[in-house]
Coordinates of C-alpha atoms in Angstrom, one line a residue:
Chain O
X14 CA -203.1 87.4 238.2
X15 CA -203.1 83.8 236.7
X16 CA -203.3 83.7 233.6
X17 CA -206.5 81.6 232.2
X18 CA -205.4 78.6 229.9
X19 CA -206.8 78.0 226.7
X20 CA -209.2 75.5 226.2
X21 CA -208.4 72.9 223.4
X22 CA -210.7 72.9 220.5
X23 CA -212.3 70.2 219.3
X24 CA -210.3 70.0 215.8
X25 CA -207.0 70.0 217.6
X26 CA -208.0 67.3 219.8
X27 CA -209.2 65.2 216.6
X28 CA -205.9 66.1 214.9
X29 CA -204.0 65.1 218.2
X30 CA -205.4 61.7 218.2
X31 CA -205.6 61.2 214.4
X32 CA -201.9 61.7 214.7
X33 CA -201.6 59.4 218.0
X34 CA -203.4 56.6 216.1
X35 CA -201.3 56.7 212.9
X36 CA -198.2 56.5 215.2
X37 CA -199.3 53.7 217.4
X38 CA -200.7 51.4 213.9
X39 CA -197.2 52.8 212.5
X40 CA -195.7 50.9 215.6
X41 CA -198.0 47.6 215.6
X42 CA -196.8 47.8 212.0
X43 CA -193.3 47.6 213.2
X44 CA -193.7 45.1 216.1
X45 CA -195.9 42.7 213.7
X46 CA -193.0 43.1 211.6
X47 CA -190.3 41.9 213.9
X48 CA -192.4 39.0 215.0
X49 CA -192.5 37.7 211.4
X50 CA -189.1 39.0 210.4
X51 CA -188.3 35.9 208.5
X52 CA -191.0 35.8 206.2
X53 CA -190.4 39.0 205.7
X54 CA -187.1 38.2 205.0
X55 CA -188.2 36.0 202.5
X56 CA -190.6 38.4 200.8
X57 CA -188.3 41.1 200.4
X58 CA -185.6 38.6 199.4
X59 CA -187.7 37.8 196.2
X60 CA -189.0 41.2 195.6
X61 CA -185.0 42.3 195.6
X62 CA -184.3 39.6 193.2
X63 CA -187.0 40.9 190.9
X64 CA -186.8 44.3 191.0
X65 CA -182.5 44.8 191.1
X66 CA -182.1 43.5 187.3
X67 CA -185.6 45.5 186.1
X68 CA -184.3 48.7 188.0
X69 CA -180.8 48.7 186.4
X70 CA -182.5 47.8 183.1
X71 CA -184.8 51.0 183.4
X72 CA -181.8 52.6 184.4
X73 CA -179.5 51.6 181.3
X74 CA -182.6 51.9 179.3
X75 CA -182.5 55.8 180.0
X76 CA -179.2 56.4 178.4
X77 CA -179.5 53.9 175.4
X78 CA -183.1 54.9 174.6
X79 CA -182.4 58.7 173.5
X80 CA -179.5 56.5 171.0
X81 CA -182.0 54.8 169.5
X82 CA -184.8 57.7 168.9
X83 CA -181.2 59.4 167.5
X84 CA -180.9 56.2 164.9
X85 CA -185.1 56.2 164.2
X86 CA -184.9 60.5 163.9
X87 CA -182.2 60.0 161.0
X88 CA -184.2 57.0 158.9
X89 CA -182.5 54.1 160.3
X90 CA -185.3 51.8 161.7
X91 CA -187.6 49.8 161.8
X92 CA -186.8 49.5 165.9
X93 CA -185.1 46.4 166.1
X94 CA -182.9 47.5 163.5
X95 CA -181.6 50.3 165.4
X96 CA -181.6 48.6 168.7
X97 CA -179.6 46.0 166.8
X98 CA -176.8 48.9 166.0
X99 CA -176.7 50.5 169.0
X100 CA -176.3 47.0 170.9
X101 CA -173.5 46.1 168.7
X102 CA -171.7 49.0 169.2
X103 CA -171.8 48.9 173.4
X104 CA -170.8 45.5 173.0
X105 CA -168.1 45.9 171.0
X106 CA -166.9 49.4 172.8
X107 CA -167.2 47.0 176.1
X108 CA -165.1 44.4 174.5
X109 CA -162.3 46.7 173.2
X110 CA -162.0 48.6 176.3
X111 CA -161.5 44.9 178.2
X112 CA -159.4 44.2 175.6
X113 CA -156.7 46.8 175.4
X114 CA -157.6 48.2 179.5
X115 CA -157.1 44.6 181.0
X116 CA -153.6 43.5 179.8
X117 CA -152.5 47.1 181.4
X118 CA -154.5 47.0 184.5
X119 CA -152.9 42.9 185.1
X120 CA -149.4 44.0 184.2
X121 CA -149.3 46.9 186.6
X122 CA -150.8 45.2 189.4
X123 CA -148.2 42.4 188.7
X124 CA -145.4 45.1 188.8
X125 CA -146.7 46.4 191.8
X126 CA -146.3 43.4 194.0
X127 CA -143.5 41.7 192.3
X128 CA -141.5 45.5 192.4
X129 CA -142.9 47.6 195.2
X130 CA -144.9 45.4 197.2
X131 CA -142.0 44.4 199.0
X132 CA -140.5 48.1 199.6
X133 CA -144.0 49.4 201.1
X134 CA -143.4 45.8 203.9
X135 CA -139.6 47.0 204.3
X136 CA -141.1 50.9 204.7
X137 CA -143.1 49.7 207.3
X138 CA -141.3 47.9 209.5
X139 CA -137.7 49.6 208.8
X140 CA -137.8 53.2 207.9
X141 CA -141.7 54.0 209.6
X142 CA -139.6 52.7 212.6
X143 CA -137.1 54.9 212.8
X144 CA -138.8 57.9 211.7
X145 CA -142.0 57.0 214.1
X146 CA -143.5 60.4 215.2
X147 CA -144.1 59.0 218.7
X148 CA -140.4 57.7 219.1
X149 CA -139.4 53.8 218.5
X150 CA -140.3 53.0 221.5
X151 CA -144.1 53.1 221.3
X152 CA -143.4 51.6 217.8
X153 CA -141.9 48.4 218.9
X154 CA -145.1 47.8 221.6
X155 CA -147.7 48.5 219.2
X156 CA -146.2 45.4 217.1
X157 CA -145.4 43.7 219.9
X158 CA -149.0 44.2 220.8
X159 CA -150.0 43.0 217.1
X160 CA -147.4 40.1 217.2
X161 CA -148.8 39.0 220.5
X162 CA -152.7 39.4 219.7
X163 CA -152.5 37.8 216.1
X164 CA -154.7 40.7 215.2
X165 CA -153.6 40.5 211.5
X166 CA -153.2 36.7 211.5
X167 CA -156.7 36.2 212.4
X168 CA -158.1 38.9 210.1
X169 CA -156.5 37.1 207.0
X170 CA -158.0 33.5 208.5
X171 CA -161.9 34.9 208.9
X172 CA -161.7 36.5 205.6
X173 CA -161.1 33.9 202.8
X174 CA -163.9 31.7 204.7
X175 CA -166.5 35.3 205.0
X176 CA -165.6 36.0 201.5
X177 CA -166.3 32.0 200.0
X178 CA -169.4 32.6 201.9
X179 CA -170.2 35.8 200.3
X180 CA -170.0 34.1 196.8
X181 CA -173.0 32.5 197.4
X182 CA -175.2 34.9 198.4
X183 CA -173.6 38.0 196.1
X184 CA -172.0 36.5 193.0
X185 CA -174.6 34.3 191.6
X186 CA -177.1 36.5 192.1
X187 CA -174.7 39.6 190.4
X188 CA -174.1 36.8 187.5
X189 CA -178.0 36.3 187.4
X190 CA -178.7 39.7 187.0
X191 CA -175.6 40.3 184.5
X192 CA -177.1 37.5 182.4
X193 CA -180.9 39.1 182.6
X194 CA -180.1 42.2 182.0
X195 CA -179.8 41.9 178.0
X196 CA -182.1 40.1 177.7
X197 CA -184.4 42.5 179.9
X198 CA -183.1 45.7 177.9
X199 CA -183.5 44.2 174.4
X200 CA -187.7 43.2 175.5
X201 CA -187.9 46.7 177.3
X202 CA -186.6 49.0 174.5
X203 CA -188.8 47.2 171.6
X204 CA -191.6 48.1 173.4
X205 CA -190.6 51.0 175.4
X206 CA -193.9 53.3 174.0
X207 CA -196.1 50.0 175.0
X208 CA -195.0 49.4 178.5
X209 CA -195.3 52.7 179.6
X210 CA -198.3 53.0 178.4
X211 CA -199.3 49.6 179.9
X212 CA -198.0 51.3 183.3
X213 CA -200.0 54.3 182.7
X214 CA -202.9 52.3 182.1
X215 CA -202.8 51.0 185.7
X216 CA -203.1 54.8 187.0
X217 CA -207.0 55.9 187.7
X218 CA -207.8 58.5 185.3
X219 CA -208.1 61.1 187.0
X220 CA -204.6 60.8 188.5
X221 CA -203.5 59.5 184.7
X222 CA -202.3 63.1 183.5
X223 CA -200.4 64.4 187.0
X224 CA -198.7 60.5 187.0
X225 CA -197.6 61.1 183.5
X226 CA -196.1 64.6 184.1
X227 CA -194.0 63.5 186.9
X228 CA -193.1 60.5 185.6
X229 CA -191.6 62.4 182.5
X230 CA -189.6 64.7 184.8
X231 CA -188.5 62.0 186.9
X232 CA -187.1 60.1 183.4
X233 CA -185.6 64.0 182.8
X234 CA -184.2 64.3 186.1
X235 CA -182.6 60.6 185.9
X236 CA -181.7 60.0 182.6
X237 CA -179.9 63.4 182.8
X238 CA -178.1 62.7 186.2
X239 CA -177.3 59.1 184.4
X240 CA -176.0 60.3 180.9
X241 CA -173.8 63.7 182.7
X242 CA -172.2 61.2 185.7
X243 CA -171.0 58.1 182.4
X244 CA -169.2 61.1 180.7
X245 CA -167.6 62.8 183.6
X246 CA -166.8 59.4 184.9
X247 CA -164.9 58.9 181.9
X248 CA -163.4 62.1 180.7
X249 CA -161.7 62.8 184.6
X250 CA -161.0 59.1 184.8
X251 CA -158.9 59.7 181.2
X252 CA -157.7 63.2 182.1
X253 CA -156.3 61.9 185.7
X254 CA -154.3 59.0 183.9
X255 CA -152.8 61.2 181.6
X256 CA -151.9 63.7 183.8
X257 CA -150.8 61.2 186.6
X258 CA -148.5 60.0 183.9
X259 CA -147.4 63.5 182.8
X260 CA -145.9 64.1 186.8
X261 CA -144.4 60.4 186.2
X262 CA -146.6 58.7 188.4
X263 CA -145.8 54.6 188.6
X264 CA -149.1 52.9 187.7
X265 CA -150.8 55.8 186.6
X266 CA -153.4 53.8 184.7
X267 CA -154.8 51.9 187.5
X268 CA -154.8 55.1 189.7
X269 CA -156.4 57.0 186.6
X270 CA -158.8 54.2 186.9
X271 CA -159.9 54.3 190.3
X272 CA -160.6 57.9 189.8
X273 CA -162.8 57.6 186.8
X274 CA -164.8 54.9 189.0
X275 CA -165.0 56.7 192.0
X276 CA -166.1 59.7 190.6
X277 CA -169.5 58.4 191.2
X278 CA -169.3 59.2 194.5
X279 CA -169.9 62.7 195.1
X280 CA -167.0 63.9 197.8
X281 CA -166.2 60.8 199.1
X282 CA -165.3 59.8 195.9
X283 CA -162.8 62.0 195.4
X284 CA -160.6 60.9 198.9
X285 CA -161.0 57.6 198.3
X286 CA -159.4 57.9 194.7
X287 CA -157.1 60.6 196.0
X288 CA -155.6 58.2 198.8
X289 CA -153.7 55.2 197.1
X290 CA -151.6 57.8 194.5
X291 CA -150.3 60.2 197.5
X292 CA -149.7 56.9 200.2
X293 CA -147.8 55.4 197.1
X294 CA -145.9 58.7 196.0
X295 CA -145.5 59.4 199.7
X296 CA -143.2 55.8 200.3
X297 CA -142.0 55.7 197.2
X298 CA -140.6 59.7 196.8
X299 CA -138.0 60.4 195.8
X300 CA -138.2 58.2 193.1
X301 CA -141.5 59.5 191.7
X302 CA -143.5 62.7 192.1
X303 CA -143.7 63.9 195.6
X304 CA -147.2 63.4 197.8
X305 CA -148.1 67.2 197.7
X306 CA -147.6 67.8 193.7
X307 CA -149.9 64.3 193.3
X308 CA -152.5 66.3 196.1
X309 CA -152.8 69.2 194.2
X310 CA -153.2 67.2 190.7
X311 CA -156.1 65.8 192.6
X312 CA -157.3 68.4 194.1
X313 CA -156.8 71.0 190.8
X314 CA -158.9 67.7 188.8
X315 CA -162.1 67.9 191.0
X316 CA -161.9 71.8 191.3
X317 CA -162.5 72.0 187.3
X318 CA -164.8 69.0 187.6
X319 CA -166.8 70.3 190.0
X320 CA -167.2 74.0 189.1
X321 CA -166.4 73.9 185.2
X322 CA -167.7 70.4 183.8
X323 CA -170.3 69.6 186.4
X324 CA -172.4 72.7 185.6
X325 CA -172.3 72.8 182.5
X326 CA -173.5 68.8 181.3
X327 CA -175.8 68.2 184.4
X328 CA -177.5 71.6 184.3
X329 CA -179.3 73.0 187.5
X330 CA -181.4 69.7 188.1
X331 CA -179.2 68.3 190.3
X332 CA -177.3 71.1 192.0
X333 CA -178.5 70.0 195.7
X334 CA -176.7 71.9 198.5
X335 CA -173.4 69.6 199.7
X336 CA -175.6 68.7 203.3
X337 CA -178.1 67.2 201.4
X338 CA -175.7 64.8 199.3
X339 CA -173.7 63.8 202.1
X340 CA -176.9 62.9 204.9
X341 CA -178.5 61.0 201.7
X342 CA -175.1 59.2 200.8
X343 CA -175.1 58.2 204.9
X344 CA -178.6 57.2 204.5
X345 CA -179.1 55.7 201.1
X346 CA -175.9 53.5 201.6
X347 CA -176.6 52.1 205.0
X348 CA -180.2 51.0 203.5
X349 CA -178.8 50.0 200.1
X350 CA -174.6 49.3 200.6
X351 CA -173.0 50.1 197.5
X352 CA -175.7 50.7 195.2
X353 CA -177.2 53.3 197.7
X354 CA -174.1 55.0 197.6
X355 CA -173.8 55.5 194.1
X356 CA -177.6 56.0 193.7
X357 CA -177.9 58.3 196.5
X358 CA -177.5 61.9 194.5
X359 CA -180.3 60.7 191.9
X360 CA -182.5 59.1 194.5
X361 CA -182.6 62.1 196.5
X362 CA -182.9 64.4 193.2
X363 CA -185.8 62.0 192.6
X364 CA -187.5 62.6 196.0
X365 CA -187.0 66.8 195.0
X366 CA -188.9 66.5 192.4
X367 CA -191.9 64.6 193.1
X368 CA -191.8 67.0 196.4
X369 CA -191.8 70.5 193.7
X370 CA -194.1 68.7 191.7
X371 CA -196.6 68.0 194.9
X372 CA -196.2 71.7 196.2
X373 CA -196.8 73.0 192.5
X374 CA -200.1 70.9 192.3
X375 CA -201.2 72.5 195.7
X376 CA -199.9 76.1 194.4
X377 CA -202.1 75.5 191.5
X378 CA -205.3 74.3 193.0
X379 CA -205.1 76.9 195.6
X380 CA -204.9 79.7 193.4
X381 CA -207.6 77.8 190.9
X382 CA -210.3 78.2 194.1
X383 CA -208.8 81.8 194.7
X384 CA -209.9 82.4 191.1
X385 CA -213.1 80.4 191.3
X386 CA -214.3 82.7 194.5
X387 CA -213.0 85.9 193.2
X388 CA -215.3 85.0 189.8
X389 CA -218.5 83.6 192.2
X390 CA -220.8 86.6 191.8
Chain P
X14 CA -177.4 99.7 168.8
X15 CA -175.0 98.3 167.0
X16 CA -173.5 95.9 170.1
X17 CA -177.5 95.2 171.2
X18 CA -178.1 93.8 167.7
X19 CA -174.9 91.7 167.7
X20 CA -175.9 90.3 171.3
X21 CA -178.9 89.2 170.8
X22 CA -178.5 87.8 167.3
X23 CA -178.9 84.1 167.2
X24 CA -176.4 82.2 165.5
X25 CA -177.7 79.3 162.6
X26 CA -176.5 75.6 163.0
X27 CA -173.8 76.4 160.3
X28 CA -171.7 78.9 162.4
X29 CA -171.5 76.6 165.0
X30 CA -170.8 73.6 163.0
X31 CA -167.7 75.9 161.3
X32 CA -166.9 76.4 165.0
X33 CA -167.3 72.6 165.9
X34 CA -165.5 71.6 162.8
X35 CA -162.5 73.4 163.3
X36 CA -161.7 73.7 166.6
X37 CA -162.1 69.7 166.2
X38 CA -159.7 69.8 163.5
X39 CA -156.9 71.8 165.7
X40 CA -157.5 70.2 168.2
X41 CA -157.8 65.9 166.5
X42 CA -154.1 65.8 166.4
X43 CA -153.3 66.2 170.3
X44 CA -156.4 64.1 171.0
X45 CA -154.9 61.2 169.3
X46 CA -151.6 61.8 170.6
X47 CA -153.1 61.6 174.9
X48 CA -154.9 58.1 173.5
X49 CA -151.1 57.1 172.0
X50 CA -149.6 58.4 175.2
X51 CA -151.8 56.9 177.5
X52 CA -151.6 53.1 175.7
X53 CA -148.1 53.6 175.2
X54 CA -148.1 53.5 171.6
X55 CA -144.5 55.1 171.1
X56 CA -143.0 52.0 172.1
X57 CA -144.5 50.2 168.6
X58 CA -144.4 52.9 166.4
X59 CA -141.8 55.2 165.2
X60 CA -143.4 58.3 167.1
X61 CA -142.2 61.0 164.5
X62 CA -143.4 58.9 161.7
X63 CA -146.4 58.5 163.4
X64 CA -147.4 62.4 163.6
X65 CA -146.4 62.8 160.2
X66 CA -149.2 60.1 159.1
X67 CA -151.5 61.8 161.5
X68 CA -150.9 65.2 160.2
X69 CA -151.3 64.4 157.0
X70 CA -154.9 62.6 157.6
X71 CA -156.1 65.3 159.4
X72 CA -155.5 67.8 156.5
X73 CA -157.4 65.1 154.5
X74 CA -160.4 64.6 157.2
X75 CA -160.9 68.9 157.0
X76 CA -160.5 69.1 153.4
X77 CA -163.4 66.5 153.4
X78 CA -165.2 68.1 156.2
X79 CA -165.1 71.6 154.4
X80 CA -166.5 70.5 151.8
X81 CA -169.2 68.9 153.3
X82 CA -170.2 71.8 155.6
X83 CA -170.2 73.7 152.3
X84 CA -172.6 71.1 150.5
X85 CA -174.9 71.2 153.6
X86 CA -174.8 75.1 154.0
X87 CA -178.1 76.5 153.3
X88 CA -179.8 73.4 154.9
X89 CA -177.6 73.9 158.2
X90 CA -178.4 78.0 157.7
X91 CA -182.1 77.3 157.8
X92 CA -181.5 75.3 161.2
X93 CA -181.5 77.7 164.5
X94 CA -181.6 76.8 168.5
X95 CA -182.6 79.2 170.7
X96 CA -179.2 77.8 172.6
X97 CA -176.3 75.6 171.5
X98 CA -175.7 73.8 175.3
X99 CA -175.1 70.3 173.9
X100 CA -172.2 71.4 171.2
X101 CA -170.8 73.1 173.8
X102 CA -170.4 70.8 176.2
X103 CA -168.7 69.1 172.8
X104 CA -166.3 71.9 172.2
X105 CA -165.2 72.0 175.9
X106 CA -164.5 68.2 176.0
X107 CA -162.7 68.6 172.7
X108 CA -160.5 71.9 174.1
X109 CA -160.1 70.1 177.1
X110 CA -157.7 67.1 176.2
X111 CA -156.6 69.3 173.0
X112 CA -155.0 70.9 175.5
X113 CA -153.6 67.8 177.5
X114 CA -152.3 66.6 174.1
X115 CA -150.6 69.8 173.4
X116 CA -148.9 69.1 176.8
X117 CA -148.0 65.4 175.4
X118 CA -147.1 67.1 171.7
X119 CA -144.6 68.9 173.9
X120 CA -143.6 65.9 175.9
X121 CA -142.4 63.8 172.5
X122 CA -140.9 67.0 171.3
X123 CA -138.6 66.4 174.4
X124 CA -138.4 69.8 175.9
X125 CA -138.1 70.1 179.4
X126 CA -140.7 68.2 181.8
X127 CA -140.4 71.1 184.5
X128 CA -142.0 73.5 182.4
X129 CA -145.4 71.9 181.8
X130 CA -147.4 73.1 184.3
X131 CA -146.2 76.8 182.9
X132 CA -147.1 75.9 179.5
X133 CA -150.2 74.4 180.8
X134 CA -151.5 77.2 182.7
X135 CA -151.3 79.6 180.0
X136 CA -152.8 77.8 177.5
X137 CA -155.6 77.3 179.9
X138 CA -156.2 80.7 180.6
X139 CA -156.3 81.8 177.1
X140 CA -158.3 78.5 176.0
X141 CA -161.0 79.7 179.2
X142 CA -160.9 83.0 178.0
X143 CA -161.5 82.2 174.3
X144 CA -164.4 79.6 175.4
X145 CA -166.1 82.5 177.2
X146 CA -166.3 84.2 174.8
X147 CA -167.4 81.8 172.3
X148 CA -169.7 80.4 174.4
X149 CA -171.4 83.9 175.0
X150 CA -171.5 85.3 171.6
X151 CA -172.2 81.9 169.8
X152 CA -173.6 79.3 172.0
X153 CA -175.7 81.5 174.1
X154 CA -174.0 80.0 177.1
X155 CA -173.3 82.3 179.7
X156 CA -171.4 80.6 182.5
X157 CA -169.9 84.0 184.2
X158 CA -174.0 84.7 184.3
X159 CA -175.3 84.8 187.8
X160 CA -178.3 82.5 188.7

C-alpha cells in the first residue's frame, strides 16, 4: 500500500546544486564583504560621489534636452546657441522665483513665530490641558514625566552638535554636486548624440541593437515620469496656495509650498503636506478656516490630481498598482534616504520595463524557433 | 452615417489652435488675476485700474493672435495629428486656474466669500463637461474610454 517515491532525475539534482552553489558564493560574497566593510566603505564612498552629480545631470538632461531639439526643430542653432537660450532662461526663471518666493516664504515664517508661535506653546500647556481626552490628571504626569526625564531638553542639546556634524559629511558634498552640475549639463547636452553613442559603442554587437531599444524606452519611461511629476508639482503646489488662501488660510503660501514639494511623494506626500495646515487651522480655529473644510480642500486637491491630471500628462507608463509604489517607496528610501523616496516611482517603472522588455525578447525568440520548426521540411 | 463621418474625422492643427487660442484668451484675464492674488498685488496697485489695463491688453493680444492664426491658416490646415494629447493637457491647465481666477474675479468683485464653493462647483461641472466633449470630438482624447 506504500506508495513508491520518485526517484530524482539527474537534471533536477544538477539544477538543485547549481542553485545551492550560487547561494552559498552569494553568501561568501556577503561574508567577504563584511570582513572588508571599510574598504568597501571607501569604494562605494567614491563611486557615490561620482555617480550622484552624473545621475542628476542625466536626469535634468532628460527634461532640458527635448527644449533644446524644440529650439534646433525651429532654426535656432547651431547647439550651443540654443543650449545658451534655454540655460538663460532656467537661470533666470530660478532667480525670479527666489526673488519674489523668498521675501514671502521669510516674512511668513517670521509672522509665524513672532504671532502664533507663542499661542500653539500657550495651547499646549493651557487649553490641551483642560480639554485633555484622558482627564488632567494623566496630563500633568506625562509632563511631570517629561519635566523629570529632560526628554526634550536633551533632544534639543544632541541635535545642534548631530546636525554641525552632518554639515560635513552632507553639505559640502550637496554644494559640490550643486557646483558640478552646470558644468556637467552644459559638457553633456553639447554632445548628447556623441556620448551615447560612445556608451553604445561599449555594448558587443550583437547585444548593440536590444541595448539601444531599451535604453530608448527607459529615457521614454524617465524623461516622461520627470517632465509630468515638475508640472504637477507646480500647478497643485499653485492651485493649493490659492485655494488655501481663498478659505483664508494664515500662511497659505508656505503651506501651498510644502504641497507643491511634497507632491513628489506618491501618498505619503500628500499626509505629510496635509498635516501642518489642519494642526494649524485646528489651534488656531476659530479665527481661521476650520480643520475639516482645510481636510477636504486637501483631500478634494489630490482626488483631481490623481484621477484627472495624473492620467492625462503621465499617460499609462507609469500607472503601477498603489502596493507596488508603497513596498518600493519603503525599499528604495531605506537603501537611498530621501533621494530613494522621491526616485522610487521611476526606479521601479524602470525595473518594469527592462522586465517587459526581457519577457518580449523571450516571447519573440520563442515564437521565431516555433516558426523555424513549423518551416523545417 | 452622418455621426460615423463626424466621429472619426480628424481635426487639422488650425481647429485646435482656434480652440487653444481662445479658450486662452477667456481664460488670460483670471489667470493673471490668481498670480496678482497669490503675490498680493492689490496692495500696490489700484485693483480696478488694474483689470481695466488687463482687459484692454487682452483685447489687443487676440486681435493680434487672430490675425496671426489667419496669416498661418492654410499652413496650420495642411498640419494633422492622429491625436492632440499635448494641447490638451494645455487647455486643461489653462481651464483649470481660469476657473480659480474666476473664483478670485469674484473675490475683488466683493461678493460674498460663503458662496464660492457653489460658484465653484458649477463652473466645474460645466467646464468638465465642455472639456469632454472637446476633448472627444477635437483632441481625440477620450478619458470616459475604458482601458
Amino acid at each position: 500500500m506504500f506508495l513508491k517515491k520518485q526517484p530524482i532525475s539527474d537534471q533536477t539534482l544538477n539544477r538543485i546544486i547549481k542553485y545551492l552553489a550560487i547561494i552559498v558564493l552569494v553568501l561568501v560574497v556577503l561574508f567577504m564583504a563584511i570582513q572588508f566593510k571599510d574598504l568597501w566603505n571607501w569604494i562605494t564612498g567614491a563611486i557615490k560621489s561620482a555617480i550622484v552629480p552624473v545621475s542628476l545631470a542625466y536626469l535634468i538632461a532628460l527634461i532640458i534636452f527635448p527644449l533644446v531639439k524644440y529650439l534646433e526643430k525651429k532654426g535656432i542653432g547651431p547647439r550651443w546657441l540654443s543650449l545658451a537660450i534655454v540655460f538663460i532662461l532656467t537661470a533666470g526663471l530660478i532667480f525670479a522665483s527666489f526673488y519674489f518666493v523668498t521675501p514671502i516664504v521669510v516674512s511668513e515664517i517670521n509672522n509665524f513665530f513672532s504671532n502664533d508661535f507663542p499661542k500653539i506653546i500657550t495651547y499646549l500647556t493651557v487649553d490641551m490641558r483642560d480639554g485633555f481626552i484622558l482627564g488632567t490628571d494623566i496630563y500633568d504626569r506625562i509632563m511631570t514625566y517629561i519635566e523629570e526625564t529632560n526628554i526634550i531638553g536633551e533632544w534639543l542639546n544632541n541635535l545642534l552638535p548631530t546636525f554641525l556634524a552632518s554639515i560635513g559629511s552632507v553639505a559640502i558634498p550637496m554644494v559640490t554636486t550643486i557646483a558640478l552640475l552646470p558644468i556637467l549639463l552644459i559638457y553633456y547636452l553639447l554632445d548628447y548624440e556623441v556620448i551615447n553613442e560612445r556608451l553604445r559603442s561599449i555594448i558587443p554587437a550583437k547585444h548593440e541593437k536590444n541595448a539601444a531599444e531599451l535604453g530608448s524606452r527607459l529615457n521614454q519611461t524617465v524623461g516622461a515620469y520627470l517632465r509630468g511629476q515638475l508640472l504637477l508639482m507646480l500647478a497643485i503646489g499653485a492651485v493649493a496656495t490659492i485655494v488655501y488662501k481663498l478659505i483664508g488660510l494664515k500662511y497659505f503660501f508656505v503651506f501651498g509650498l510644502i504641497v507643491g514639494i511634497t507632491n513628489i511623494i506618491p501618498y505619503f506626500g500628500t499626509i505629510i503636506a496635509a498635516v501642518p495646515p489642519i494642526v494649524y487651522a485646528f489651534i488656531s480655529s476659530p479665527a481661521g478656516p476650520g480643520p475639516l473644510l482645510v481636510l477636504l480642500v486637501n483631500v478634494v486637491i489630490q482626488f483631481i490630481e490623481g484621477n484627472i491630471f495624473q492620467p492625462i500628462i503621465m499617460g499609462h507608463q507609469l500607472e503601477m498598482h498603489p502596493i507596488i509604489i508603497i513596498i518600493s517607496i519603503l525599499f528604495f528610501g531605506s537603501l537611498f534616504g530621501a533621494l530613494g523616496v522621491v526616485f522610487a516611482s521611476p526606479i521601479a517603472a524602470s525595473i518594469r520595463v527592462i522586465w517587459n522588455f526581457f519577457k518580449e525578447i523571450k516571447a519573440r525568440k520563442l515564437s521565431q524557433s516555433e516558426e523555424g520548426v513549423t518551416t523545417s521540411p | 452615417m452622418m455621426d460615423v463621418k463626424r466621429k472619426t474625422r480628424i481635426y487639422s492643427q488650425y481647429e485646435i489652435n482656434v480652440i487653444s487660442f481662445y479658450a486662452s484668451m477667456v481664460w488670460l484675464m483670471p489667470i493673471v488675476l490668481v498670480v496678482t492674488y497669490v503675490f498680493e498685488v492689490d496692495r500696490l496697485l489700484n485693483i480696478n485700474d488694474f483689470i481695466f489695463w488687463l482687459a484692454i491688453s487682452n483685447f489687443v493680444v487676440a486681435l493680434m493672435g487672430t490675425l496671426i492664426l489667419l496669416l498661418r491658416r492654410d499652413r496650420l490646415r495642411r498640419k494633422v495629428k492622429a491625436d492632440y494629447q499635448n494641447e490638451f493637457v494645455y487647455l486643461l491647465f489653462i481651464c483649470s486656474f481660469g476657473i480659480l481666477g474666476v473664483a478670485v474675479f469674484y473675490d475683488y468683485m466683493g461678493f460674498d466669500r460663503k458662496y464660492i464653493a457653489n460658484v465653484l462647483i458649477i463652473l466645474v461641472a460645466i467646464l468638465v463637461y465642455i472639456l469632454l466633449q472637446l476633448g472627444r470630438k477635437f483632441y481625440k482624447f477620450d478619458y470616459m474610454k475604458k482601458k
